[in-house]
Tab-separated table of C-alpha atoms and ligand atoms in Angstrom:
chain	number	residue	atom	x	y	z
A	23	MET	CA	-5.231	18.744	17.645
A	24	VAL	CA	-2.982	17.197	20.304
A	25	SER	CA	-0.757	19.445	22.363
A	26	TYR	CA	2.617	18.602	23.819
A	27	GLN	CA	5.725	20.386	25.018
A	28	LEU	CA	9.117	19.874	23.405
A	29	PRO	CA	12.239	19.698	25.609
A	30	THR	CA	13.585	23.217	26.152
A	31	GLN	CA	16.881	22.653	24.256
A	32	LEU	CA	14.873	21.588	21.201
A	33	ALA	CA	12.241	24.311	21.478
A	34	ALA	CA	14.997	26.955	21.572
A	35	ILE	CA	16.479	26.046	18.162
A	36	PRO	CA	15.305	28.295	15.272
A	37	ARG	CA	12.789	26.773	12.872
A	38	PHE	CA	11.374	28.098	9.625
A	39	PRO	CA	7.743	26.881	9.642
A	40	LEU	CA	6.813	24.597	6.736
A	41	LEU	CA	4.156	22.371	8.396
A	42	GLU	CA	0.706	23.325	9.651
A	43	GLY	CA	0.793	21.225	12.817
A	44	ALA	CA	0.602	17.481	13.408
A	45	THR	CA	0.105	15.143	10.442
A	46	PRO	CA	-2.722	12.609	10.944
A	47	ILE	CA	-2.448	9.038	12.222
A	48	GLN	CA	-5.054	6.890	10.430
A	49	ALA	CA	-6.261	3.315	10.910
A	50	LEU	CA	-6.273	0.941	7.911
A	51	PRO	CA	-9.229	-1.345	8.711
A	52	ARG	CA	-9.407	-3.307	5.457
A	53	LEU	CA	-5.717	-4.070	5.339
A	54	SER	CA	-5.663	-4.875	9.065
A	55	LYS	CA	-8.459	-7.394	8.629
A	56	GLN	CA	-6.616	-9.144	5.802
A	57	LEU	CA	-3.313	-9.256	7.687
A	58	GLY	CA	-4.520	-10.043	11.217
A	59	VAL	CA	-2.761	-7.086	12.868
A	60	LYS	CA	-3.873	-3.500	13.605
A	61	LEU	CA	-2.120	-1.369	11.058
A	62	PHE	CA	-1.979	2.437	11.284
A	63	VAL	CA	-0.245	5.016	9.091
A	64	LYS	CA	1.362	8.318	10.106
A	65	ARG	CA	0.699	10.576	7.119
A	66	ASP	CA	3.932	12.531	6.662
A	67	ASP	CA	3.029	12.524	2.967
A	68	LEU	CA	0.223	14.982	3.822
A	69	MET	CA	1.836	18.380	4.119
A	70	GLY	CA	0.834	21.631	2.519
A	71	LEU	CA	4.067	22.508	0.704
A	72	GLY	CA	5.618	21.169	-2.487
A	73	GLY	CA	3.782	17.837	-2.454
A	74	GLY	CA	4.842	17.054	1.118
A	75	GLY	CA	7.136	14.421	2.604
A	76	ASN	CA	9.565	13.662	5.406
A	77	LYS	CA	12.214	16.139	4.209
A	78	LEU	CA	10.052	19.110	5.204
A	79	ARG	CA	10.483	18.268	8.907
A	80	LYS	CA	14.264	18.424	8.507
A	81	LEU	CA	14.088	21.527	6.332
A	82	GLU	CA	12.254	23.442	9.070
A	83	PHE	CA	15.456	23.298	11.140
A	84	LEU	CA	17.904	23.602	8.219
A	85	LEU	CA	16.145	26.671	6.821
A	86	GLY	CA	15.871	28.029	10.363
A	87	GLU	CA	19.670	28.013	10.476
A	88	ALA	CA	20.041	29.290	6.891
A	89	MET	CA	17.748	32.254	7.605
A	90	ALA	CA	19.497	32.991	10.918
A	91	LEU	CA	22.799	33.114	9.006
A	92	GLY	CA	21.306	35.548	6.479
A	93	ALA	CA	21.585	33.152	3.517
A	94	ASP	CA	20.138	34.153	0.160
A	95	THR	CA	20.900	30.873	-1.624
A	96	ILE	CA	20.593	27.200	-0.683
A	97	ILE	CA	22.385	24.335	-2.437
A	98	THR	CA	21.684	20.667	-1.864
A	99	VAL	CA	22.553	17.288	-3.401
A	100	GLY	CA	20.753	14.082	-4.315
A	101	GLY	CA	19.915	11.546	-6.997
A	102	ARG	CA	18.090	12.688	-10.110
A	103	GLN	CA	14.671	11.762	-8.631
A	104	SER	CA	15.494	13.100	-5.160
A	105	ASN	CA	12.429	14.030	-3.092
A	106	HIS	CA	14.725	15.976	-0.788
A	107	ALA	CA	15.900	18.115	-3.724
A	108	ARG	CA	12.295	18.795	-4.793
A	109	LEU	CA	11.211	19.790	-1.288
A	110	THR	CA	14.315	21.953	-0.786
A	111	ALA	CA	13.380	23.787	-4.002
A	112	ALA	CA	9.792	24.257	-2.780
A	113	ALA	CA	10.868	25.403	0.696
A	114	ALA	CA	13.423	27.792	-0.841
A	115	ALA	CA	10.668	29.305	-2.974
A	116	ARG	CA	8.550	29.844	0.133
A	117	ALA	CA	11.480	31.369	2.027
A	118	GLY	CA	12.516	33.603	-0.906
A	119	LEU	CA	15.913	31.944	-1.373
A	120	ALA	CA	17.580	30.986	-4.638
A	121	CYS	CA	18.046	27.218	-4.907
A	122	GLU	CA	20.610	25.089	-6.742
A	123	LEU	CA	20.383	21.286	-6.906
A	124	VAL	CA	23.380	19.068	-7.626
A	125	LEU	CA	21.868	15.822	-8.924
A	126	THR	CA	23.746	12.633	-9.792
A	127	ARG	CA	22.627	9.920	-12.202
A	128	ASN	CA	23.193	7.247	-9.554
A	129	VAL	CA	20.303	4.952	-10.551
A	130	PRO	CA	20.541	2.814	-13.715
A	131	ARG	CA	17.308	4.058	-15.302
A	132	HIS	CA	17.575	5.959	-18.531
A	133	ASP	CA	14.060	6.230	-19.898
A	134	GLU	CA	12.371	9.542	-20.619
A	135	ALA	CA	10.060	9.398	-17.566
A	136	TYR	CA	12.938	8.783	-15.135
A	137	GLN	CA	15.098	11.482	-16.632
A	138	HIS	CA	12.467	14.192	-17.077
A	139	ASN	CA	9.202	13.483	-15.223
A	140	GLY	CA	8.390	13.196	-11.502
A	141	ASN	CA	10.625	15.186	-9.192
A	142	ILE	CA	12.731	16.705	-11.997
A	143	LEU	CA	9.673	18.310	-13.562
A	144	LEU	CA	8.778	19.807	-10.171
A	145	ASP	CA	12.347	20.989	-9.377
A	146	GLU	CA	12.149	23.092	-12.530
A	147	LEU	CA	8.650	24.373	-11.721
A	148	PHE	CA	9.935	25.544	-8.323
A	149	GLY	CA	12.575	27.576	-10.153
A	150	ALA	CA	15.675	25.679	-8.994
A	151	THR	CA	18.919	25.691	-11.008
A	152	LEU	CA	19.887	22.098	-11.792
A	153	HIS	CA	23.400	20.637	-12.111
A	154	ASP	CA	23.415	17.259	-13.866
A	155	LEU	CA	26.326	15.018	-12.745
A	156	PRO	CA	27.317	11.451	-13.610
A	157	GLY	CA	26.517	8.707	-11.095
A	158	GLU	CA	29.994	8.368	-9.607
A	159	ALA	CA	30.560	12.141	-9.110
A	160	ASP	CA	31.118	13.568	-5.612
A	161	ALA	CA	28.015	15.762	-5.421
A	162	LEU	CA	28.844	17.338	-2.065
A	163	ALA	CA	32.345	18.382	-3.220
A	164	TYR	CA	30.769	19.869	-6.361
A	165	ALA	CA	28.199	21.698	-4.206
A	166	GLU	CA	30.915	23.130	-1.937
A	167	ALA	CA	32.925	24.313	-4.957
A	168	ARG	CA	29.812	25.887	-6.484
A	169	ALA	CA	29.094	27.593	-3.138
A	170	GLU	CA	32.605	29.125	-3.157
A	171	GLU	CA	32.062	30.358	-6.703
A	172	LEU	CA	28.775	32.052	-5.705
A	173	ARG	CA	30.302	33.484	-2.503
A	174	ALA	CA	33.045	35.070	-4.606
A	175	CYS	CA	30.219	36.943	-6.409
A	176	GLY	CA	28.790	38.150	-3.079
A	177	GLN	CA	26.018	35.575	-2.526
A	178	ARG	CA	25.406	34.131	0.944
A	179	VAL	CA	25.179	30.393	0.410
A	180	TYR	CA	23.936	27.643	2.711
A	181	VAL	CA	24.886	24.062	1.746
A	182	CYS	CA	22.526	21.343	2.897
A	183	PRO	CA	23.725	17.694	3.146
A	184	LEU	CA	22.318	14.550	1.469
A	185	GLY	CA	18.736	13.956	2.563
A	186	GLY	CA	18.962	16.936	4.945
A	187	SER	CA	20.320	14.427	7.462
A	188	SER	CA	22.754	16.535	9.454
A	189	PRO	CA	22.213	16.395	13.246
A	190	LEU	CA	20.292	19.670	12.892
A	191	GLY	CA	18.035	18.153	10.200
A	192	CYS	CA	17.461	15.046	12.362
A	193	LEU	CA	15.860	17.296	14.982
A	194	GLY	CA	12.778	17.385	12.761
A	195	TYR	CA	12.207	13.721	13.602
A	196	VAL	CA	13.174	14.137	17.260
A	197	ALA	CA	10.262	16.592	17.426
A	198	CYS	CA	8.125	14.105	15.476
A	199	ALA	CA	8.719	11.470	18.177
A	200	TRP	CA	7.007	13.843	20.624
A	201	GLU	CA	4.201	14.421	18.144
A	202	ILE	CA	3.622	10.681	17.622
A	203	SER	CA	3.809	9.955	21.320
A	204	ALA	CA	1.190	12.627	22.115
A	205	GLN	CA	-1.100	11.406	19.312
A	206	ALA	CA	-0.766	7.775	20.404
A	207	ASN	CA	-1.667	8.757	23.979
A	208	ALA	CA	-4.701	10.712	22.804
A	209	MET	CA	-5.819	7.740	20.659
A	210	GLU	CA	-5.100	5.292	23.520
A	211	LEU	CA	-2.893	3.431	21.107
A	212	ASP	CA	0.249	1.572	22.182
A	213	PHE	CA	1.888	0.461	18.959
A	214	ALA	CA	4.428	-2.334	19.154
A	215	GLN	CA	6.523	-0.990	16.299
A	216	LEU	CA	6.986	2.182	14.260
A	217	ILE	CA	8.215	1.302	10.751
A	218	VAL	CA	10.228	3.710	8.582
A	219	PRO	CA	12.348	3.497	5.405
A	220	ASN	CA	16.086	4.168	5.834
A	221	GLY	CA	17.807	6.155	3.065
A	222	SER	CA	20.288	8.660	4.443
A	223	GLY	CA	19.229	7.497	7.919
A	224	GLY	CA	18.096	10.845	9.337
A	225	THR	CA	14.455	9.912	9.761
A	226	HIS	CA	15.295	6.764	11.716
A	227	ALA	CA	18.058	8.535	13.672
A	228	GLY	CA	15.843	11.450	14.687
A	229	LEU	CA	13.010	9.167	15.803
A	230	ALA	CA	15.433	6.841	17.622
A	231	ALA	CA	16.994	9.789	19.471
A	232	GLY	CA	13.522	11.145	20.270
A	233	PHE	CA	12.159	7.865	21.602
A	234	ALA	CA	15.387	7.247	23.536
A	235	LEU	CA	14.805	10.568	25.308
A	236	LEU	CA	11.103	9.827	25.829
A	237	GLU	CA	11.264	6.157	26.817
A	238	GLY	CA	14.901	5.306	27.589
A	239	HIS	CA	15.339	3.100	24.487
A	240	ALA	CA	14.751	3.182	20.718
A	241	GLN	CA	13.322	-0.315	20.216
A	242	ARG	CA	9.984	1.065	19.146
A	243	VAL	CA	11.479	2.251	15.830
A	244	LYS	CA	12.529	-0.145	13.077
A	245	SER	CA	13.764	0.707	9.583
A	246	TYR	CA	14.320	-1.098	6.303
A	247	THR	CA	17.399	-0.019	4.367
A	248	VAL	CA	16.754	1.158	0.794
A	249	LEU	CA	20.133	2.780	0.039
A	250	ALA	CA	23.169	1.404	1.880
A	251	PRO	CA	23.785	-2.253	2.735
A	252	LEU	CA	22.815	-3.196	6.286
A	253	SER	CA	26.142	-2.812	8.140
A	254	GLN	CA	26.867	0.563	6.541
A	255	ALA	CA	23.317	1.852	7.135
A	256	LYS	CA	23.547	0.741	10.759
A	257	ALA	CA	26.867	2.539	11.313
A	258	THR	CA	25.596	5.745	9.666
A	259	THR	CA	22.338	5.720	11.576
A	260	GLU	CA	24.051	5.061	14.930
A	261	GLN	CA	26.463	7.933	14.283
A	262	LYS	CA	23.560	10.256	13.491
A	263	VAL	CA	21.755	9.227	16.689
A	264	ALA	CA	24.893	9.988	18.727
A	265	ASP	CA	25.449	13.344	16.983
A	266	THR	CA	21.797	14.340	17.367
A	267	LEU	CA	21.789	13.515	21.097
A	268	ALA	CA	25.048	15.483	21.455
A	269	LEU	CA	23.505	18.482	19.682
A	270	LEU	CA	20.712	18.394	22.286
A	271	GLN	CA	23.327	18.080	25.036
A	272	ALA	CA	21.550	14.920	26.147
A	273	SER	CA	23.704	12.592	28.210
A	274	HIS	CA	21.616	9.599	27.178
A	275	PRO	CA	23.601	6.388	26.458
A	276	GLN	CA	23.669	5.302	22.806
A	277	PRO	CA	20.437	3.330	22.238
A	278	GLU	CA	20.403	0.083	20.285
A	279	ILE	CA	18.720	0.564	16.921
A	280	LEU	CA	16.752	-1.906	14.768
A	281	LEU	CA	17.422	-2.181	11.035
A	282	ASP	CA	16.560	-4.766	8.385
A	283	GLY	CA	18.631	-5.054	5.199
A	284	GLU	CA	16.649	-7.802	3.468
A	285	HIS	CA	14.466	-5.684	1.190
A	286	LEU	CA	16.963	-3.423	-0.581
A	287	GLY	CA	17.088	-5.744	-3.609
A	288	GLU	CA	19.827	-4.963	-6.141
A	289	GLY	CA	20.299	-1.441	-4.906
A	290	TYR	CA	19.024	2.090	-4.437
A	291	GLY	CA	16.189	2.975	-6.777
A	292	ILE	CA	16.155	-0.450	-8.424
A	293	PRO	CA	12.618	-1.897	-8.261
A	294	THR	CA	11.894	-5.282	-6.686
A	295	ASP	CA	8.849	-7.464	-7.400
A	296	GLU	CA	7.804	-7.333	-3.759
A	297	MET	CA	8.007	-3.488	-3.827
A	298	LYS	CA	5.603	-3.428	-6.787
A	299	GLU	CA	3.281	-5.877	-5.037
A	300	ALA	CA	3.364	-3.740	-1.858
A	301	VAL	CA	2.609	-0.494	-3.723
A	302	GLN	CA	-0.291	-2.135	-5.598
A	303	PHE	CA	-1.637	-3.843	-2.486
A	304	LEU	CA	-1.861	-0.621	-0.449
A	305	ALA	CA	-3.292	1.283	-3.428
A	306	ARG	CA	-5.968	-1.345	-4.127
A	307	THR	CA	-6.899	-2.126	-0.522
A	308	GLU	CA	-6.853	1.347	1.034
A	309	GLY	CA	-6.464	3.848	-1.840
A	310	LEU	CA	-3.117	5.093	-0.510
A	311	LEU	CA	0.049	5.809	-2.499
A	312	LEU	CA	3.585	4.757	-1.627
A	313	ASP	CA	6.686	5.712	-3.587
A	314	PRO	CA	8.766	3.051	-5.392
A	315	VAL	CA	12.175	3.928	-3.877
A	316	TYR	CA	11.525	4.238	-0.122
A	317	GLY	CA	8.045	3.542	1.204
A	318	GLY	CA	7.362	0.747	-1.301
A	319	LYS	CA	10.392	-1.259	-0.178
A	320	ALA	CA	9.827	-0.591	3.528
A	321	PHE	CA	6.174	-1.598	3.239
A	322	ALA	CA	7.227	-4.745	1.347
A	323	GLY	CA	9.485	-5.549	4.307
A	324	LEU	CA	6.682	-4.981	6.776
A	325	LEU	CA	4.261	-7.174	4.778
A	326	HIS	CA	6.901	-9.911	4.658
A	327	ASP	CA	7.415	-9.745	8.424
A	328	ILE	CA	3.685	-9.765	9.189
A	329	ARG	CA	3.073	-12.699	6.822
A	330	SER	CA	5.942	-14.659	8.386
A	331	GLN	CA	4.366	-14.176	11.819
A	332	ARG	CA	6.984	-11.912	13.333
A	333	TYR	CA	4.168	-9.977	15.046
A	334	GLN	CA	1.642	-11.154	17.623
A	335	PRO	CA	-1.852	-11.464	16.109
A	336	GLY	CA	-3.676	-8.172	16.740
A	337	ALA	CA	-0.453	-6.218	17.405
A	338	SER	CA	-0.663	-2.482	16.670
A	339	ILE	CA	1.866	-1.313	14.088
A	340	LEU	CA	2.430	2.239	12.872
A	341	PHE	CA	3.910	2.730	9.385
A	342	LEU	CA	5.387	6.159	8.603
A	343	MET	CA	4.310	7.297	5.133
A	344	THR	CA	7.200	9.538	4.083
A	345	GLY	CA	5.890	10.912	0.764
A	346	GLY	CA	7.634	10.634	-2.596
A	347	VAL	CA	4.554	10.128	-4.782
A	348	PRO	CA	6.143	12.062	-7.721
A	349	GLY	CA	8.544	9.098	-7.982
A	350	LEU	CA	5.669	6.929	-9.241
A	351	PHE	CA	5.509	9.010	-12.424
A	352	ALA	CA	9.258	8.602	-12.929
A	353	TYR	CA	8.875	4.807	-12.572
A	354	ARG	CA	6.003	4.465	-15.037
A	355	SER	CA	7.866	1.774	-16.984
A	356	ALA	CA	8.391	-0.334	-13.833
A	357	PHE	CA	4.651	-0.589	-13.238
B	404	PLP	C1	14.419	10.635	1.827
B	404	PLP	C2	13.242	9.763	1.910
B	404	PLP	C3	13.175	8.717	2.847
B	404	PLP	C4	14.338	8.327	3.714
B	404	PLP	O1	14.602	9.247	4.721
B	404	PLP	P1	16.085	9.352	5.314
B	404	PLP	O2	15.952	10.305	6.415
B	404	PLP	O3	16.954	9.836	4.187
B	404	PLP	O4	16.493	7.993	5.745
B	404	PLP	C5	12.020	7.973	2.924
B	404	PLP	N1	10.982	8.216	2.104
B	404	PLP	C6	10.998	9.202	1.189
B	404	PLP	C7	9.806	9.383	0.333
B	404	PLP	C8	12.125	10.009	1.062
B	404	PLP	O5	12.135	10.970	0.142
């Protein structure tokens, strides 16, 4: 296990522990040989709670605040197959909090598996109360109104934003930048690029803020947008980087961030052929599972960029596996 020290401002912020230490970085020798680069994966899909995934890093800080405020209930928002909602429900169960999920039907998939399998099945197993809203509804406004209703009955409610991507939630990935940096040093690995999917932008923003503090720039991190179009995703992510650095009272200048908007396809949660090819390729070459909404599209983008020679032959690349495997069961008809 690698050891490293977090900056004191970060170490002082309350955390509710949900991870058991560093997640592994693994080499993918068969895939690397086929592609002519050295590909590694950071396994943030391997965590001990609720099926694991990137949202648990954010939830450590969000629940840390909720517990410090004496909350007894947590409410969050997301799409019907939200991994963040599922992991909030699991983390709430562990922390002994009631959990309510405000879920919108914002993806045009209406089959039985999408509506009732995958994350939805697990949300119910974790004991969450579900609110089913139409696609165009303002989930956060609904959540705030529901919180007021519960507060009027004496409950102490904590409302958590989309994807857990408040500046506080982003700290989970600031800390992860330190973790990755220490692991890379121990493995004597200097990867040219760290690849992540960009949904609500908190994962990219946290890592960008972390690497800016560690290295003076954030060029090591690159994301592929899977939710917002490029210009909007860029603006949101930059704002989150600025807010996260401000929360840490870091006087670092705003780093330039790298995003690619070419692999979103028709929109959030809508499968693309190259996503399906990417999910199958990783499964059949290395036995690893990506989800169809985030990791599948980001990995499709990475494969495209490697195949079109945007990387030096033999370059080391680290792909962040963010979890979301339950989504595969919801997308049965797409495969
Ligand atoms: C939420 C999510 C992401 C995107 O993370 P953001 O911080 O919202 O950009 C990526 N992969 C999976 C599996 C997710 O659930």
